Coordinates of C-alpha atoms in Angstrom, one line a residue:
Chain A
M1 CA -6.1 -4.5 -8.6
K2 CA -8.7 -1.1 -8.9
Q3 CA -6.7 1.8 -9.0
E4 CA -2.4 1.7 -10.0
D5 CA 0.6 3.2 -8.4
L6 CA 0.1 7.2 -8.4
V7 CA 2.5 8.2 -10.8
I8 CA 3.8 12.2 -11.3
Y9 CA 6.4 12.8 -13.8
E10 CA 8.6 15.7 -14.3
E11 CA 6.6 17.8 -16.8
Q12 CA 3.0 17.3 -15.0
I13 CA 5.5 19.1 -11.5
E14 CA 6.2 22.0 -13.2
K15 CA 2.2 22.6 -14.2
I16 CA 1.5 21.1 -10.9
E17 CA 3.9 24.3 -9.6
G18 CA 3.0 26.7 -11.1
A19 CA -0.9 25.7 -10.6
L20 CA -0.4 26.4 -6.6
K21 CA 2.7 28.7 -7.1
R22 CA -0.8 30.9 -8.6
L23 CA -3.4 30.2 -6.3
I24 CA -1.2 31.1 -3.0
K25 CA -0.7 34.7 -5.1
D26 CA -4.3 34.9 -6.4
A27 CA -5.5 33.8 -2.4
Q28 CA -3.1 35.1 -0.7
A29 CA -2.9 32.0 1.3
K30 CA 0.0 30.4 3.6
C31 CA 0.9 27.7 2.2
V32 CA -0.5 24.9 0.0
L33 CA -0.2 21.4 -0.3
L34 CA -1.6 18.9 -3.3
V35 CA -1.9 15.4 -1.1
D36 CA -3.8 11.7 -2.3
K37 CA -6.0 10.1 -0.9
D38 CA -3.6 7.3 0.6
G39 CA -1.3 9.8 2.1
H40 CA 1.3 11.0 0.1
L41 CA 2.4 13.9 -0.3
I42 CA 3.1 14.9 -3.9
T43 CA 3.8 18.7 -3.5
R44 CA 4.2 21.5 -1.8
Q45 CA 4.2 25.6 -2.2
G46 CA 4.3 28.5 0.4
F47 CA 6.1 28.8 3.6
T48 CA 5.5 25.4 4.8
Q49 CA 9.5 25.1 6.2
S50 CA 7.7 25.2 10.4
L51 CA 5.3 22.5 9.5
D52 CA 5.6 18.8 9.3
T53 CA 3.9 18.2 6.8
T54 CA 4.8 14.1 5.7
A55 CA 3.4 14.1 8.7
L56 CA 0.6 16.7 7.7
A57 CA -0.7 14.9 4.5
A58 CA -1.3 11.7 5.9
L59 CA -3.8 13.2 8.8
L60 CA -5.8 15.0 6.1
A61 CA -6.0 12.4 3.6
G62 CA -7.1 10.8 6.9
S63 CA -9.5 13.8 7.8
F64 CA -10.7 14.2 4.3
A65 CA -11.1 9.4 4.0
S66 CA -13.0 9.7 7.7
T67 CA -15.1 12.9 5.9
R68 CA -16.0 10.5 3.3
E69 CA -17.5 7.8 4.8
I70 CA -19.9 10.0 7.7
A71 CA -20.9 11.7 4.0
R72 CA -21.6 8.3 2.5
L73 CA -23.7 7.2 6.2
V74 CA -26.0 10.6 5.6
G75 CA -26.5 9.0 2.2
E76 CA -24.1 11.9 0.5
P77 CA -22.1 10.1 -2.3
E78 CA -18.5 13.1 -1.2
F79 CA -18.2 15.7 1.2
S80 CA -15.9 17.4 -2.3
V81 CA -15.1 20.2 0.6
L82 CA -13.8 20.4 3.6
F83 CA -12.6 23.2 6.0
H84 CA -10.9 23.6 9.9
Q85 CA -11.3 27.2 10.9
G86 CA -8.8 27.8 13.8
K87 CA -8.1 30.7 16.2
K88 CA -5.5 32.3 13.3
D89 CA -5.0 29.7 10.6
H90 CA -7.5 27.8 8.7
I91 CA -7.2 24.8 6.5
H92 CA -9.6 24.5 2.9
I93 CA -9.4 21.3 1.5
T94 CA -10.9 20.5 -2.0
L95 CA -10.9 17.7 -3.8
V96 CA -9.4 17.5 -7.2
G97 CA -10.6 14.9 -9.3
E98 CA -10.7 11.2 -8.1
R99 CA -7.2 11.1 -5.8
T100 CA -6.0 13.8 -4.6
I101 CA -6.4 16.1 -2.4
L102 CA -5.5 20.4 -2.4
A103 CA -5.4 21.8 0.8
V104 CA -5.1 25.6 1.4
I105 CA -3.7 26.8 4.8
F106 CA -4.2 30.3 5.1
D107 CA -4.9 33.0 7.5
D108 CA -6.8 36.8 8.5
R109 CA -4.7 38.3 5.7
T110 CA -7.6 37.0 2.8
T111 CA -11.3 35.3 3.6
I112 CA -12.7 32.3 3.1
G113 CA -14.7 33.5 -0.3
M114 CA -11.3 34.4 -1.7
V115 CA -9.6 31.2 -0.9
R116 CA -13.3 28.7 -2.2
L117 CA -13.3 31.2 -5.2
Y118 CA -9.5 30.5 -6.4
A119 CA -9.2 26.6 -5.1
K120 CA -11.9 25.8 -7.4
E121 CA -10.7 27.4 -10.0
T122 CA -6.6 25.3 -8.9
S123 CA -8.5 22.0 -8.1
E124 CA -9.8 22.7 -12.1
D125 CA -6.4 22.9 -14.4
L126 CA -4.8 20.2 -11.5
E127 CA -7.7 17.7 -11.9
R128 CA -7.2 18.4 -16.1
I129 CA -3.0 18.4 -15.6
L130 CA -3.4 14.8 -13.2
S131 CA -6.0 13.9 -16.5
L132 CA -4.9 10.7 -17.9
A133 CA -4.5 11.8 -21.5
H134 CA -1.8 14.2 -19.3
R135 CA -0.5 11.2 -17.7
E136 CA 0.1 9.4 -21.3
E137 CA 2.3 11.6 -23.0
A138 CA 4.6 12.1 -20.4
M139 CA 4.9 8.0 -19.5
A140 CA 6.5 8.7 -24.0
K141 CA 8.7 10.3 -22.6
P142 CA 12.3 7.6 -21.7
E143 CA 13.1 9.6 -19.2
G144 CA 13.9 8.6 -15.6
K145 CA 13.4 4.9 -16.5
T146 CA 16.3 4.0 -17.8
D147 CA 17.8 2.9 -14.4
R148 CA 18.3 -1.7 -14.6
G149 CA 16.6 -4.2 -12.1
S150 CA 20.4 -6.0 -10.6
E151 CA 21.6 -2.4 -9.0
F152 CA 18.5 -1.8 -7.8
S153 CA 18.4 -4.6 -5.6
T154 CA 21.9 -4.4 -4.6
S155 CA 21.3 -0.4 -3.6
L156 CA 18.1 -1.9 -1.8
E157 CA 19.8 -4.4 -0.3
S158 CA 22.4 -3.2 1.4
R159 CA 20.9 0.6 2.4
L160 CA 17.5 -1.9 4.1
D161 CA 20.8 -3.8 5.9
D162 CA 22.0 0.1 7.0
I163 CA 19.3 1.7 8.6
F164 CA 17.2 -1.6 9.3
S165 CA 20.5 -3.1 11.5
E166 CA 19.4 -2.7 14.9
Q167 CA 20.8 0.5 16.5
P168 CA 22.1 0.9 19.9
Chain B
M1 CA -1.0 2.2 -3.9
A2 CA 2.7 3.4 -3.7
S3 CA 2.9 6.7 -5.5
I4 CA 6.5 7.8 -7.7
N5 CA 7.6 10.7 -7.7
Y6 CA 10.2 10.9 -11.2
A7 CA 10.6 14.8 -11.3
F8 CA 11.7 14.4 -7.8
K9 CA 12.3 11.1 -8.0
E10 CA 10.8 10.4 -5.4
I11 CA 9.0 6.4 -4.0
S12 CA 6.1 6.4 -1.4
C13 CA 4.6 3.2 0.1
K14 CA 2.0 2.6 2.2
I15 CA 3.0 -0.5 4.9
V16 CA -0.1 -1.5 7.1
F17 CA 0.3 -3.7 10.4
Y18 CA -3.2 -5.2 10.6
G19 CA -4.5 -8.1 13.1
P20 CA -6.3 -8.1 16.5
G21 CA -6.4 -5.6 19.1
L22 CA -3.9 -5.7 21.6
S23 CA -1.5 -8.2 19.6
G24 CA 1.4 -5.1 19.5
K25 CA 0.8 -3.2 16.5
T26 CA 1.7 0.1 17.8
T27 CA 4.3 -2.1 19.7
N28 CA 6.3 -2.1 16.5
L29 CA 5.5 0.9 15.6
Q30 CA 6.4 2.0 19.0
Y31 CA 10.3 0.4 19.1
V32 CA 11.0 1.6 15.2
H33 CA 10.4 4.9 16.4
L34 CA 12.6 4.6 19.2
K35 CA 15.4 3.2 17.5
I36 CA 16.3 3.9 14.6
P37 CA 17.4 8.0 13.8
A38 CA 15.8 10.9 14.3
K39 CA 16.8 11.5 10.4
S40 CA 16.2 9.2 9.4
R41 CA 11.8 9.3 10.4
G42 CA 9.4 11.4 11.2
E43 CA 7.2 11.4 14.6
L44 CA 5.6 8.9 15.5
I45 CA 1.9 9.7 16.1
S46 CA -1.1 7.9 17.2
L47 CA -4.8 8.8 16.9
A48 CA -5.8 7.3 20.2
T49 CA -8.2 7.1 22.4
D50 CA -7.6 7.9 26.2
Q51 CA -6.8 4.5 27.2
D52 CA -4.4 4.3 24.3
R53 CA -6.1 2.3 22.8
T54 CA -5.9 3.1 18.1
L55 CA -8.7 4.9 17.6
Y56 CA -7.8 5.5 14.2
F57 CA -4.2 5.2 13.8
D58 CA -0.6 5.6 14.3
F59 CA 1.3 6.4 11.5
L60 CA 5.1 6.9 11.0
P61 CA 7.2 7.8 8.3
L62 CA 10.8 6.4 7.0
D63 CA 12.8 7.8 4.9
I64 CA 15.3 5.5 3.9
G65 CA 17.5 7.2 1.8
K66 CA 18.3 7.0 -2.2
I67 CA 18.1 3.1 -3.3
H68 CA 19.5 3.5 -7.0
G69 CA 18.9 7.2 -7.3
F70 CA 15.3 7.1 -5.8
S71 CA 14.8 8.8 -2.6
T72 CA 12.9 6.3 -1.0
K73 CA 9.9 7.1 1.6
F74 CA 7.8 4.1 3.6
Q75 CA 5.2 5.5 5.5
L76 CA 3.7 2.6 8.7
Y77 CA 0.5 2.5 9.9
T78 CA -1.4 0.6 12.4
V79 CA -4.8 -0.3 12.1
P80 CA -7.9 0.2 15.1
G81 CA -7.6 -3.3 16.7
Q82 CA -10.7 -3.9 18.7
V83 CA -13.8 -5.3 16.4
Y84 CA -16.2 -2.4 17.1
Y85 CA -13.6 0.1 14.8
N86 CA -13.4 -1.9 11.9
A87 CA -15.2 1.4 10.2
T88 CA -12.2 3.4 10.5
R89 CA -9.2 0.0 9.6
K90 CA -11.3 -0.1 6.1
L91 CA -9.9 3.3 5.9
V92 CA -6.7 3.6 7.0
L93 CA -6.2 0.0 4.5
R94 CA -6.5 2.1 1.4
G95 CA -4.4 2.8 -1.0
V96 CA -1.9 0.0 1.2
D97 CA 1.4 -1.2 -0.7
G98 CA 2.2 -3.9 2.1
L99 CA 0.3 -5.9 4.4
V100 CA 2.5 -6.7 7.9
F101 CA -0.1 -9.5 9.6
V102 CA 0.7 -9.1 13.6
A103 CA -0.3 -12.4 15.3
D104 CA -0.6 -12.9 18.7
S105 CA 0.8 -16.3 20.0
Q106 CA -1.6 -16.7 23.3
K107 CA -3.5 -19.2 22.6
S108 CA -7.1 -17.7 24.4
K109 CA -6.0 -14.7 21.2
M110 CA -5.9 -18.0 18.5
D111 CA -10.2 -17.0 17.8
E112 CA -9.3 -13.3 17.6
N113 CA -5.9 -13.5 15.5
V114 CA -8.4 -16.0 13.1
E115 CA -11.3 -13.0 12.9
S116 CA -9.3 -10.4 12.4
L117 CA -7.6 -12.1 9.0
Q118 CA -11.2 -12.9 7.8
N119 CA -12.0 -9.2 8.1
L120 CA -8.9 -8.0 6.8
A121 CA -9.2 -10.3 3.7
D122 CA -13.1 -8.8 3.4
N123 CA -12.0 -5.4 3.9
L124 CA -9.3 -5.8 1.1
G125 CA -12.5 -7.5 -0.9
E126 CA -14.2 -4.5 -0.6
Y127 CA -11.8 -2.3 -2.3
G128 CA -11.5 -4.6 -5.3
Y129 CA -8.0 -5.6 -3.8
S130 CA -6.7 -8.9 -5.4
R131 CA -4.9 -10.1 -1.8
E132 CA -2.2 -12.0 -4.0
K133 CA -1.4 -8.9 -5.2
I134 CA -0.3 -7.3 -1.8
P135 CA 3.1 -8.7 -0.2
L136 CA 1.9 -9.4 3.4
V137 CA 3.9 -11.0 6.1
F138 CA 2.8 -12.5 9.0
Q139 CA 4.9 -11.7 12.7
Y140 CA 4.6 -14.4 15.6
N141 CA 4.1 -12.2 18.7
K142 CA 4.3 -11.9 21.8
R143 CA 7.0 -15.1 22.0
D144 CA 8.0 -15.3 25.3
L145 CA 5.0 -15.4 27.4
S146 CA 2.9 -18.4 28.3
L147 CA 0.5 -21.5 27.4
L148 CA 1.3 -20.0 23.8
N149 CA 0.5 -21.8 20.3
S150 CA 3.3 -23.3 18.7
V151 CA 4.6 -21.3 15.7
E152 CA 3.4 -24.6 13.5
E153 CA -0.1 -24.1 14.8
L154 CA -0.3 -20.6 14.2
Q155 CA 0.9 -21.3 10.9
Q156 CA -1.5 -23.8 9.7
A157 CA -4.3 -21.4 11.1
L158 CA -3.2 -18.0 9.9
N159 CA -0.8 -19.2 6.7
P160 CA -1.2 -22.6 4.9
K161 CA 0.0 -20.7 2.2
G162 CA 3.4 -20.5 3.4
Y163 CA 4.2 -16.5 3.2
P164 CA 7.1 -15.3 5.3
H165 CA 6.2 -15.4 9.0
F166 CA 9.0 -14.2 11.7
E167 CA 8.6 -15.2 15.8
S168 CA 8.9 -11.7 17.8
V169 CA 8.5 -9.9 21.1
A170 CA 7.7 -6.3 20.3
T171 CA 8.1 -5.0 23.7
K172 CA 11.7 -5.9 23.3
G173 CA 12.8 -5.8 19.8
V174 CA 12.9 -9.0 18.8
G175 CA 12.1 -9.4 15.2
V176 CA 11.1 -6.4 15.0
F177 CA 13.7 -5.1 12.2
D178 CA 13.2 -8.6 11.1
T179 CA 9.9 -8.2 9.7
L180 CA 10.2 -4.5 9.1
K181 CA 13.2 -5.6 6.7
C182 CA 11.2 -8.0 4.4
I183 CA 8.4 -6.8 4.4
S184 CA 10.4 -3.1 2.8
K185 CA 11.9 -5.8 0.6
L186 CA 9.3 -7.0 -0.9
V187 CA 6.9 -3.5 -1.6
L188 CA 10.1 -2.3 -3.3
D189 CA 10.5 -4.9 -6.0
Q190 CA 6.6 -4.8 -6.6
A191 CA 6.6 -0.8 -6.9
K192 CA 10.1 -1.4 -8.8
R193 CA 8.5 -4.4 -11.0
K194 CA 5.8 -2.4 -12.0
E195 CA 6.6 1.2 -12.5
L196 CA 11.0 1.7 -12.9
F197 CA 11.1 -1.3 -14.8
P198 CA 8.4 -1.6 -16.9
D199 CA 10.1 -4.0 -20.1
R200 CA 11.3 -6.2 -16.8
K201 CA 9.6 -10.0 -17.8
M202 CA 8.7 -10.6 -14.0
E203 CA 5.9 -13.4 -12.6
V204 CA 5.5 -13.9 -9.0
V205 CA 4.8 -17.6 -7.1
E206 CA 3.0 -20.1 -4.9
A207 CA 6.2 -20.6 -2.6
D208 CA 5.5 -24.4 -2.5
K209 CA 5.9 -23.9 -6.6
I210 CA 10.1 -22.4 -5.2
S211 CA 12.1 -25.7 -5.8
P212 CA 13.8 -26.1 -2.3
E213 CA 17.4 -24.9 -4.3
R214 CA 16.0 -22.1 -6.0
T215 CA 14.6 -20.6 -2.5
P216 CA 16.7 -17.4 -1.5
S217 CA 18.9 -17.5 2.2
P218 CA 15.8 -16.2 5.5
V219 CA 15.6 -12.0 4.6
A220 CA 17.5 -10.6 7.5
T221 CA 19.6 -13.3 9.8
A222 CA 22.2 -10.2 10.5
G223 CA 19.3 -8.0 12.6
Q224 CA 17.9 -11.7 14.4
A225 CA 22.1 -11.8 14.9
T226 CA 22.5 -9.1 16.6
E227 CA 18.9 -9.2 18.7
A228 CA 20.1 -12.3 19.7
A229 CA 23.7 -10.4 21.2
I230 CA 21.1 -7.8 23.0
L231 CA 19.0 -10.2 24.9
S232 CA 19.8 -14.0 25.7
P233 CA 21.1 -16.0 23.4
A234 CA 18.6 -18.5 23.8
D235 CA 15.9 -15.8 22.9
A236 CA 16.8 -16.0 19.6
P237 CA 14.5 -16.3 17.2
T238 CA 14.9 -19.1 14.4
P239 CA 14.8 -17.3 11.2
T240 CA 12.4 -18.3 8.8
A241 CA 11.4 -16.5 5.4
Q242 CA 10.6 -17.5 2.5
T243 CA 11.3 -14.8 -0.7
T244 CA 7.9 -15.5 -2.7
V245 CA 9.4 -13.7 -5.4
V246 CA 11.5 -15.7 -8.7
E247 CA 12.3 -13.3 -11.4
E248 CA 11.9 -15.1 -15.4
E249 CA 9.7 -17.7 -13.6
T250 CA 7.3 -19.5 -15.9
V251 CA 3.9 -21.6 -14.6
P252 CA 1.9 -23.6 -16.6
V253 CA -1.7 -22.0 -17.1
A254 CA -3.9 -24.9 -16.8
E255 CA -6.9 -22.8 -18.6
K256 CA -8.4 -23.0 -21.4
R257 CA -8.1 -19.5 -23.2
T258 CA -11.4 -18.9 -25.2
T259 CA -10.6 -15.3 -27.1
P260 CA -8.2 -14.9 -29.4
R261 CA -8.2 -11.3 -27.9
E262 CA -7.5 -13.1 -25.0
V263 CA -4.6 -15.2 -25.8
A264 CA -2.7 -12.2 -27.5
Q265 CA -3.4 -10.3 -24.6
E266 CA -1.5 -13.7 -22.5
N267 CA 1.2 -13.0 -24.8
E268 CA 2.5 -9.5 -24.3
P269 CA 5.0 -9.6 -20.9
E270 CA 4.8 -5.5 -20.7
V271 CA 1.1 -5.3 -19.6
G272 CA 2.1 -7.5 -16.5
L273 CA -0.3 -10.0 -16.2
K274 CA 0.6 -13.0 -13.5
V275 CA -1.2 -16.5 -14.2
E276 CA -0.7 -17.9 -10.8
E277 CA -2.1 -21.4 -10.0
V278 CA -3.7 -21.5 -7.1
P279 CA -3.8 -25.0 -5.6
Q280 CA -7.5 -26.0 -3.3
K281 CA -6.1 -25.4 0.5
E282 CA -9.2 -26.2 3.1
G283 CA -9.2 -23.8 6.1
D284 CA -6.9 -21.4 4.1
P285 CA -8.7 -18.1 5.9
M286 CA -7.4 -15.8 3.3
V287 CA -9.1 -16.7 0.9
Q288 CA -12.8 -15.6 -0.5
P289 CA -14.9 -17.9 -1.2
P290 CA -16.0 -17.0 -4.3
R291 CA -12.1 -17.7 -5.7
Q292 CA -12.1 -20.9 -3.9
E293 CA -14.6 -21.3 -7.4
S294 CA -11.5 -22.9 -9.9
P295 CA -7.8 -23.8 -9.2
T296 CA -6.6 -21.8 -10.9
V297 CA -6.6 -18.1 -10.7
I298 CA -5.8 -14.6 -13.6
S299 CA -4.5 -12.1 -12.1
W300 CA -5.8 -9.4 -13.8
S301 CA -8.7 -6.2 -12.6
A302 CA -12.3 -6.5 -12.1
G303 CA -13.1 -5.3 -15.7
K304 CA -11.1 -7.9 -17.6
S305 CA -12.5 -10.3 -15.6
G306 CA -15.8 -9.5 -16.6
K307 CA -14.8 -9.5 -19.7
R308 CA -13.5 -12.5 -20.1
A309 CA -17.5 -13.9 -18.5
K310 CA -18.9 -11.0 -20.8
G311 CA -16.7 -12.3 -24.3
R312 CA -18.3 -16.3 -23.2
G313 CA -21.4 -14.9 -22.5
F314 CA -21.8 -13.8 -26.2
F315 CA -19.9 -16.5 -27.7
L316 CA -23.0 -19.2 -26.5
W317 CA -25.7 -16.7 -27.6
R318 CA -23.9 -16.7 -31.3
L319 CA -24.0 -20.0 -31.4
L320 CA -27.7 -20.6 -29.9
N321 CA -28.5 -17.8 -32.5
K322 CA -27.1 -20.0 -35.2
L323 CA -28.9 -23.3 -33.8
L324 CA -32.1 -21.2 -34.2
N325 CA -32.2 -20.4 -36.9
R326 CA -31.0 -23.6 -38.8

């Protein structure tokens, strides 16, 4: 396949979360989500308790994918920024590198200009953190890769049996 | 592709239900949503038209819980089945980890099944995905209706390679969880092989290469028995799954290697190179014409195949130069 699985390591996530926290503070946003283009949520920061972030991540990725197709049809390689304006809350979506999307949810305490400025900066930071060099550096660490296969299979079988057995 | 987060110890995989219009893809998700406890699933999101036809996708997140320390999540998607929506259908396939092909068993729908399967192969090809590397399960739906194709006919037309298959009546839930359990296991086995245990040597071989005594027992027979108890015993589907993943299997390589570099690559088990001998079968709609040229397919990546062709060209060019210089 053309693309590998997206793998995030602990060292990366600390840096990513640091960058997202700075973005929330600087841009005075409500919350931010980092999502991969396939619709998986990577991480989130801010007031996300009341949000269904899993669904939001899938829909953001879907929205971005359809916009990219629209771009292609009108002869653009990609629309790298999307903005949805609501009555109270607004969403600003930026492309980060090749594989991830940064969504900033904000209200009228701040302005689109501020969000755009800091989102662009953060997007560049995140691109660097997610880059291959960092990934390889993190991969050199053995942590998290010590599990063995046979135990995984047994554990998997029993979990799937539990969850997918016919419910009453 | 699966998202694996070592920081949060979380795996997230994408399973797509594909198939022709009105074959029951959304119904599968609705049944899963209905039966799985709320703590293990999110809300079912349907981006549908006013007539309840899928416009973009249906989405259902499932949280399987911890499997060997990793919080495991599945994202179930359906595609819009209508031919007209191919643009959006293709987008849903992006990053797919596992596929369920929901076929309509009615005789009148056979052409639509074949067309949809071909469309799946085309769309995967456009992303540069290798069909052989994505786990696939067939579900023959609507087995309670009359004027049906037999399972043998469906197998012959859609699944000549013998991927796992299940009979189902999605409206009543028959076969829905069996299908889901089978594809979940295949997807997680693959994710585990690729990322969690990269030093583990495993090979994927064709179903017809597995000797009968090594073929694992059909998946999810327990679930089927429970369903049979809910419905009438006569409705119980026959377990038919054939698991195609075998550990530590060695596969003969028929193709002659041309450069030492390629041979070196072959000898490195860690990099996950898989050599699959694919017997040519006529009428298999999943195999695209260019892949049928050679009986042996080296599954690597587009880039490596390119280098291979380039290597041969370079070798011939040097040979020609030598002859001309003489």
